[in-house]
Amino acid sequence: MTDSKTYLEKVQTKLGAVTAREKVLIQALGEALGEADRCLLDDVRALTIEHETRRAMILSELQNLASRIGTFPAGEREMEALDYEPLDLPYKAIGEAEQVRAEPKVVNEKVGPPAIPETMQAEVEKSGGDWREALANLRKAG
């Protein structure tokens, strides 16, 4: 009987030692997982900041592009120089120019440009303008 009591006491002592070691291991694992979580959170925050920075730069570029649409980047001196440069175009008689134009090829006769509704037809006719007038207006505004 004493043999079994001593055996049980040894087993209890071993189990206590194993339990203590496992508690230490579990605490170490918890700390390691906590550190990994903090590192992952830091990485996610860094990626978020990088993404927001890139997004802000792209938005800035798009706003810059939107502000430049419809304007000429050249200065007034360069624009005046363009007016007086002769164009080096091949000479064609009036009759030849009409013959050179080719009719567009129709790939599918059923598909064509979309029809303009009658309500918008007047607006389309009004909206057309002469590019020379637009250029003169730009020069007057500048």
mmCIF file of C-alpha atoms in Angstrom:
data_model
loop_
_atom_site.group_PDB
_atom_site.id
_atom_site.type_symbol
_atom_site.label_atom_id
_atom_site.label_comp_id
_atom_site.label_asym_id
_atom_site.label_seq_id
_atom_site.Cartn_x
_atom_site.Cartn_y
_atom_site.Cartn_z
ATOM 1 C CA MET A 1 0.000 0.000 0.000
ATOM 2 C CA THR A 2 2.805 2.398 0.771
ATOM 3 C CA ASP A 3 4.215 1.556 -2.576
ATOM 4 C CA SER A 4 1.082 2.710 -4.306
ATOM 5 C CA LYS A 5 0.932 5.891 -2.166
ATOM 6 C CA THR A 6 4.482 6.806 -3.049
ATOM 7 C CA TYR A 7 3.811 5.976 -6.688
ATOM 8 C CA LEU A 8 0.708 8.220 -6.673
ATOM 9 C CA GLU A 9 2.653 11.026 -5.016
ATOM 10 C CA LYS A 10 5.386 10.753 -7.682
ATOM 11 C CA VAL A 11 2.768 10.834 -10.441
ATOM 12 C CA GLN A 12 1.085 13.861 -8.839
ATOM 13 C CA THR A 13 4.447 15.611 -8.577
ATOM 14 C CA LYS A 14 5.222 14.860 -12.231
ATOM 15 C CA LEU A 15 1.748 16.036 -13.284
ATOM 16 C CA GLY A 16 2.246 19.240 -11.281
ATOM 17 C CA ALA A 17 5.591 19.830 -12.996
ATOM 18 C CA VAL A 18 4.072 19.132 -16.438
ATOM 19 C CA THR A 19 1.163 21.452 -15.633
ATOM 20 C CA ALA A 20 3.526 24.246 -14.575
ATOM 21 C CA ARG A 21 5.607 23.825 -17.750
ATOM 22 C CA GLU A 22 2.510 23.833 -19.929
ATOM 23 C CA LYS A 23 1.232 26.999 -18.214
ATOM 24 C CA VAL A 24 4.564 28.679 -18.988
ATOM 25 C CA LEU A 25 4.394 27.435 -22.596
ATOM 26 C CA ILE A 26 0.794 28.648 -22.973
ATOM 27 C CA GLN A 27 1.744 32.071 -21.581
ATOM 28 C CA ALA A 28 4.711 32.250 -23.961
ATOM 29 C CA LEU A 29 2.463 31.229 -26.866
ATOM 30 C CA GLY A 30 -0.082 33.900 -25.851
ATOM 31 C CA GLU A 31 2.637 36.557 -25.749
ATOM 32 C CA ALA A 32 4.008 35.429 -29.129
ATOM 33 C CA LEU A 33 0.526 35.520 -30.675
ATOM 34 C CA GLY A 34 -0.087 38.956 -29.132
ATOM 35 C CA GLU A 35 3.200 40.218 -30.618
ATOM 36 C CA ALA A 36 2.303 38.714 -34.016
ATOM 37 C CA ASP A 37 -1.100 40.433 -33.839
ATOM 38 C CA ARG A 38 0.536 43.783 -33.033
ATOM 39 C CA CYS A 39 2.987 43.355 -35.930
ATOM 40 C CA LEU A 40 0.144 42.440 -38.286
ATOM 41 C CA LEU A 41 -1.867 45.435 -37.120
ATOM 42 C CA ASP A 42 1.151 47.701 -37.670
ATOM 43 C CA ASP A 43 1.594 46.272 -41.184
ATOM 44 C CA VAL A 44 -2.092 46.800 -41.988
ATOM 45 C CA ARG A 45 -1.889 50.393 -40.724
ATOM 46 C CA ALA A 46 1.250 51.032 -42.807
ATOM 47 C CA LEU A 47 -0.438 49.601 -45.911
ATOM 48 C CA THR A 48 -3.511 51.725 -45.241
ATOM 49 C CA ILE A 49 -1.373 54.862 -44.993
ATOM 50 C CA GLU A 50 0.480 53.969 -48.218
ATOM 51 C CA HIS A 51 -2.825 53.305 -49.987
ATOM 52 C CA GLU A 52 -4.328 56.595 -48.811
ATOM 53 C CA THR A 53 -1.177 58.445 -49.899
ATOM 54 C CA ARG A 54 -1.294 56.884 -53.379
ATOM 55 C CA ARG A 55 -5.029 57.558 -53.569
ATOM 56 C CA ALA A 56 -4.491 61.216 -52.639
ATOM 57 C CA MET A 57 -1.752 61.561 -55.275
ATOM 58 C CA ILE A 58 -3.961 59.994 -57.949
ATOM 59 C CA LEU A 59 -6.877 62.217 -56.959
ATOM 60 C CA SER A 60 -4.600 65.253 -57.130
ATOM 61 C CA GLU A 61 -3.392 64.242 -60.603
ATOM 62 C CA LEU A 62 -6.979 63.721 -61.765
ATOM 63 C CA GLN A 63 -8.011 67.121 -60.424
ATOM 64 C CA ASN A 64 -4.988 68.682 -62.130
ATOM 65 C CA LEU A 65 -5.934 66.982 -65.393
ATOM 66 C CA ALA A 66 -9.547 68.089 -65.041
ATOM 67 C CA SER A 67 -8.461 71.681 -64.530
ATOM 68 C CA ARG A 68 -6.286 71.543 -67.672
ATOM 69 C CA ILE A 69 -8.891 69.997 -69.969
ATOM 70 C CA GLY A 70 -9.827 72.428 -72.707
ATOM 71 C CA THR A 71 -6.835 74.696 -72.237
ATOM 72 C CA PHE A 72 -3.741 75.069 -74.341
ATOM 73 C CA PRO A 73 -0.478 74.554 -72.465
ATOM 74 C CA ALA A 74 1.509 76.794 -74.849
ATOM 75 C CA GLY A 75 2.161 80.433 -73.958
ATOM 76 C CA GLU A 76 0.848 83.365 -76.019
ATOM 77 C CA ARG A 77 4.136 83.902 -77.855
ATOM 78 C CA GLU A 78 4.150 80.330 -79.057
ATOM 79 C CA MET A 79 0.490 80.639 -80.080
ATOM 80 C CA GLU A 80 1.244 83.758 -82.151
ATOM 81 C CA ALA A 81 4.137 81.972 -83.819
ATOM 82 C CA LEU A 82 1.803 79.194 -84.863
ATOM 83 C CA ASP A 83 -0.413 81.643 -86.776
ATOM 84 C CA TYR A 84 2.398 82.700 -89.111
ATOM 85 C CA GLU A 85 4.009 79.367 -89.843
ATOM 86 C CA PRO A 86 3.239 78.206 -93.365
ATOM 87 C CA LEU A 87 1.692 74.786 -93.646
ATOM 88 C CA ASP A 88 3.613 72.369 -95.825
ATOM 89 C CA LEU A 89 0.706 70.425 -97.274
ATOM 90 C CA PRO A 90 0.641 68.688 -100.638
ATOM 91 C CA TYR A 91 -1.254 70.603 -103.312
ATOM 92 C CA LYS A 92 -4.490 69.026 -104.482
ATOM 93 C CA ALA A 93 -6.989 70.486 -106.808
ATOM 94 C CA ILE A 94 -10.521 70.877 -105.508
ATOM 95 C CA GLY A 95 -11.814 68.033 -107.661
ATOM 96 C CA GLU A 96 -8.994 65.725 -106.588
ATOM 97 C CA ALA A 97 -9.676 66.227 -102.888
ATOM 98 C CA GLU A 98 -13.242 65.015 -103.310
ATOM 99 C CA GLN A 99 -12.100 61.960 -105.272
ATOM 100 C CA VAL A 100 -9.483 61.026 -102.682
ATOM 101 C CA ARG A 101 -12.015 60.782 -99.887
ATOM 102 C CA ALA A 102 -13.127 57.230 -99.524
ATOM 103 C CA GLU A 103 -16.547 56.249 -98.329
ATOM 104 C CA PRO A 104 -16.472 54.534 -94.933
ATOM 105 C CA LYS A 105 -16.857 50.790 -95.122
ATOM 106 C CA VAL A 106 -20.013 49.442 -93.581
ATOM 107 C CA VAL A 107 -19.286 46.293 -91.639
ATOM 108 C CA ASN A 108 -22.804 45.652 -90.437
ATOM 109 C CA GLU A 109 -25.631 47.511 -92.116
ATOM 110 C CA LYS A 110 -27.945 46.925 -89.173
ATOM 111 C CA VAL A 111 -25.606 48.696 -86.740
ATOM 112 C CA GLY A 112 -25.100 52.415 -87.179
ATOM 113 C CA PRO A 113 -24.571 55.531 -85.114
ATOM 114 C CA PRO A 114 -27.229 56.143 -82.481
ATOM 115 C CA ALA A 115 -30.060 58.401 -83.555
ATOM 116 C CA ILE A 116 -30.273 61.813 -81.913
ATOM 117 C CA PRO A 117 -33.669 62.399 -80.283
ATOM 118 C CA GLU A 118 -35.690 65.231 -81.816
ATOM 119 C CA THR A 119 -35.741 67.050 -78.474
ATOM 120 C CA MET A 120 -31.941 67.287 -78.518
ATOM 121 C CA GLN A 121 -31.531 68.015 -82.244
ATOM 122 C CA ALA A 122 -31.731 71.799 -81.779
ATOM 123 C CA GLU A 123 -29.138 71.694 -79.000
ATOM 124 C CA VAL A 124 -26.756 69.662 -81.158
ATOM 125 C CA GLU A 125 -27.090 72.150 -84.013
ATOM 126 C CA LYS A 126 -26.471 75.077 -81.623
ATOM 127 C CA SER A 127 -23.499 73.472 -79.883
ATOM 128 C CA GLY A 128 -21.381 73.216 -83.013
ATOM 129 C CA GLY A 129 -18.904 76.036 -83.370
ATOM 130 C CA ASP A 130 -15.903 77.208 -85.274
ATOM 131 C CA TRP A 131 -12.537 76.356 -83.733
ATOM 132 C CA ARG A 132 -11.134 79.636 -85.004
ATOM 133 C CA GLU A 133 -13.705 81.572 -82.971
ATOM 134 C CA ALA A 134 -12.886 79.463 -79.901
ATOM 135 C CA LEU A 135 -9.167 80.181 -80.338
ATOM 136 C CA ALA A 136 -9.829 83.903 -80.709
ATOM 137 C CA ASN A 137 -11.974 83.834 -77.543
ATOM 138 C CA LEU A 138 -9.169 82.085 -75.681
ATOM 139 C CA ARG A 139 -6.692 84.749 -76.763
ATOM 140 C CA LYS A 140 -9.055 87.533 -75.673
ATOM 141 C CA ALA A 141 -9.581 85.863 -72.281
ATOM 142 C CA GLY A 142 -5.831 85.305 -71.703
#
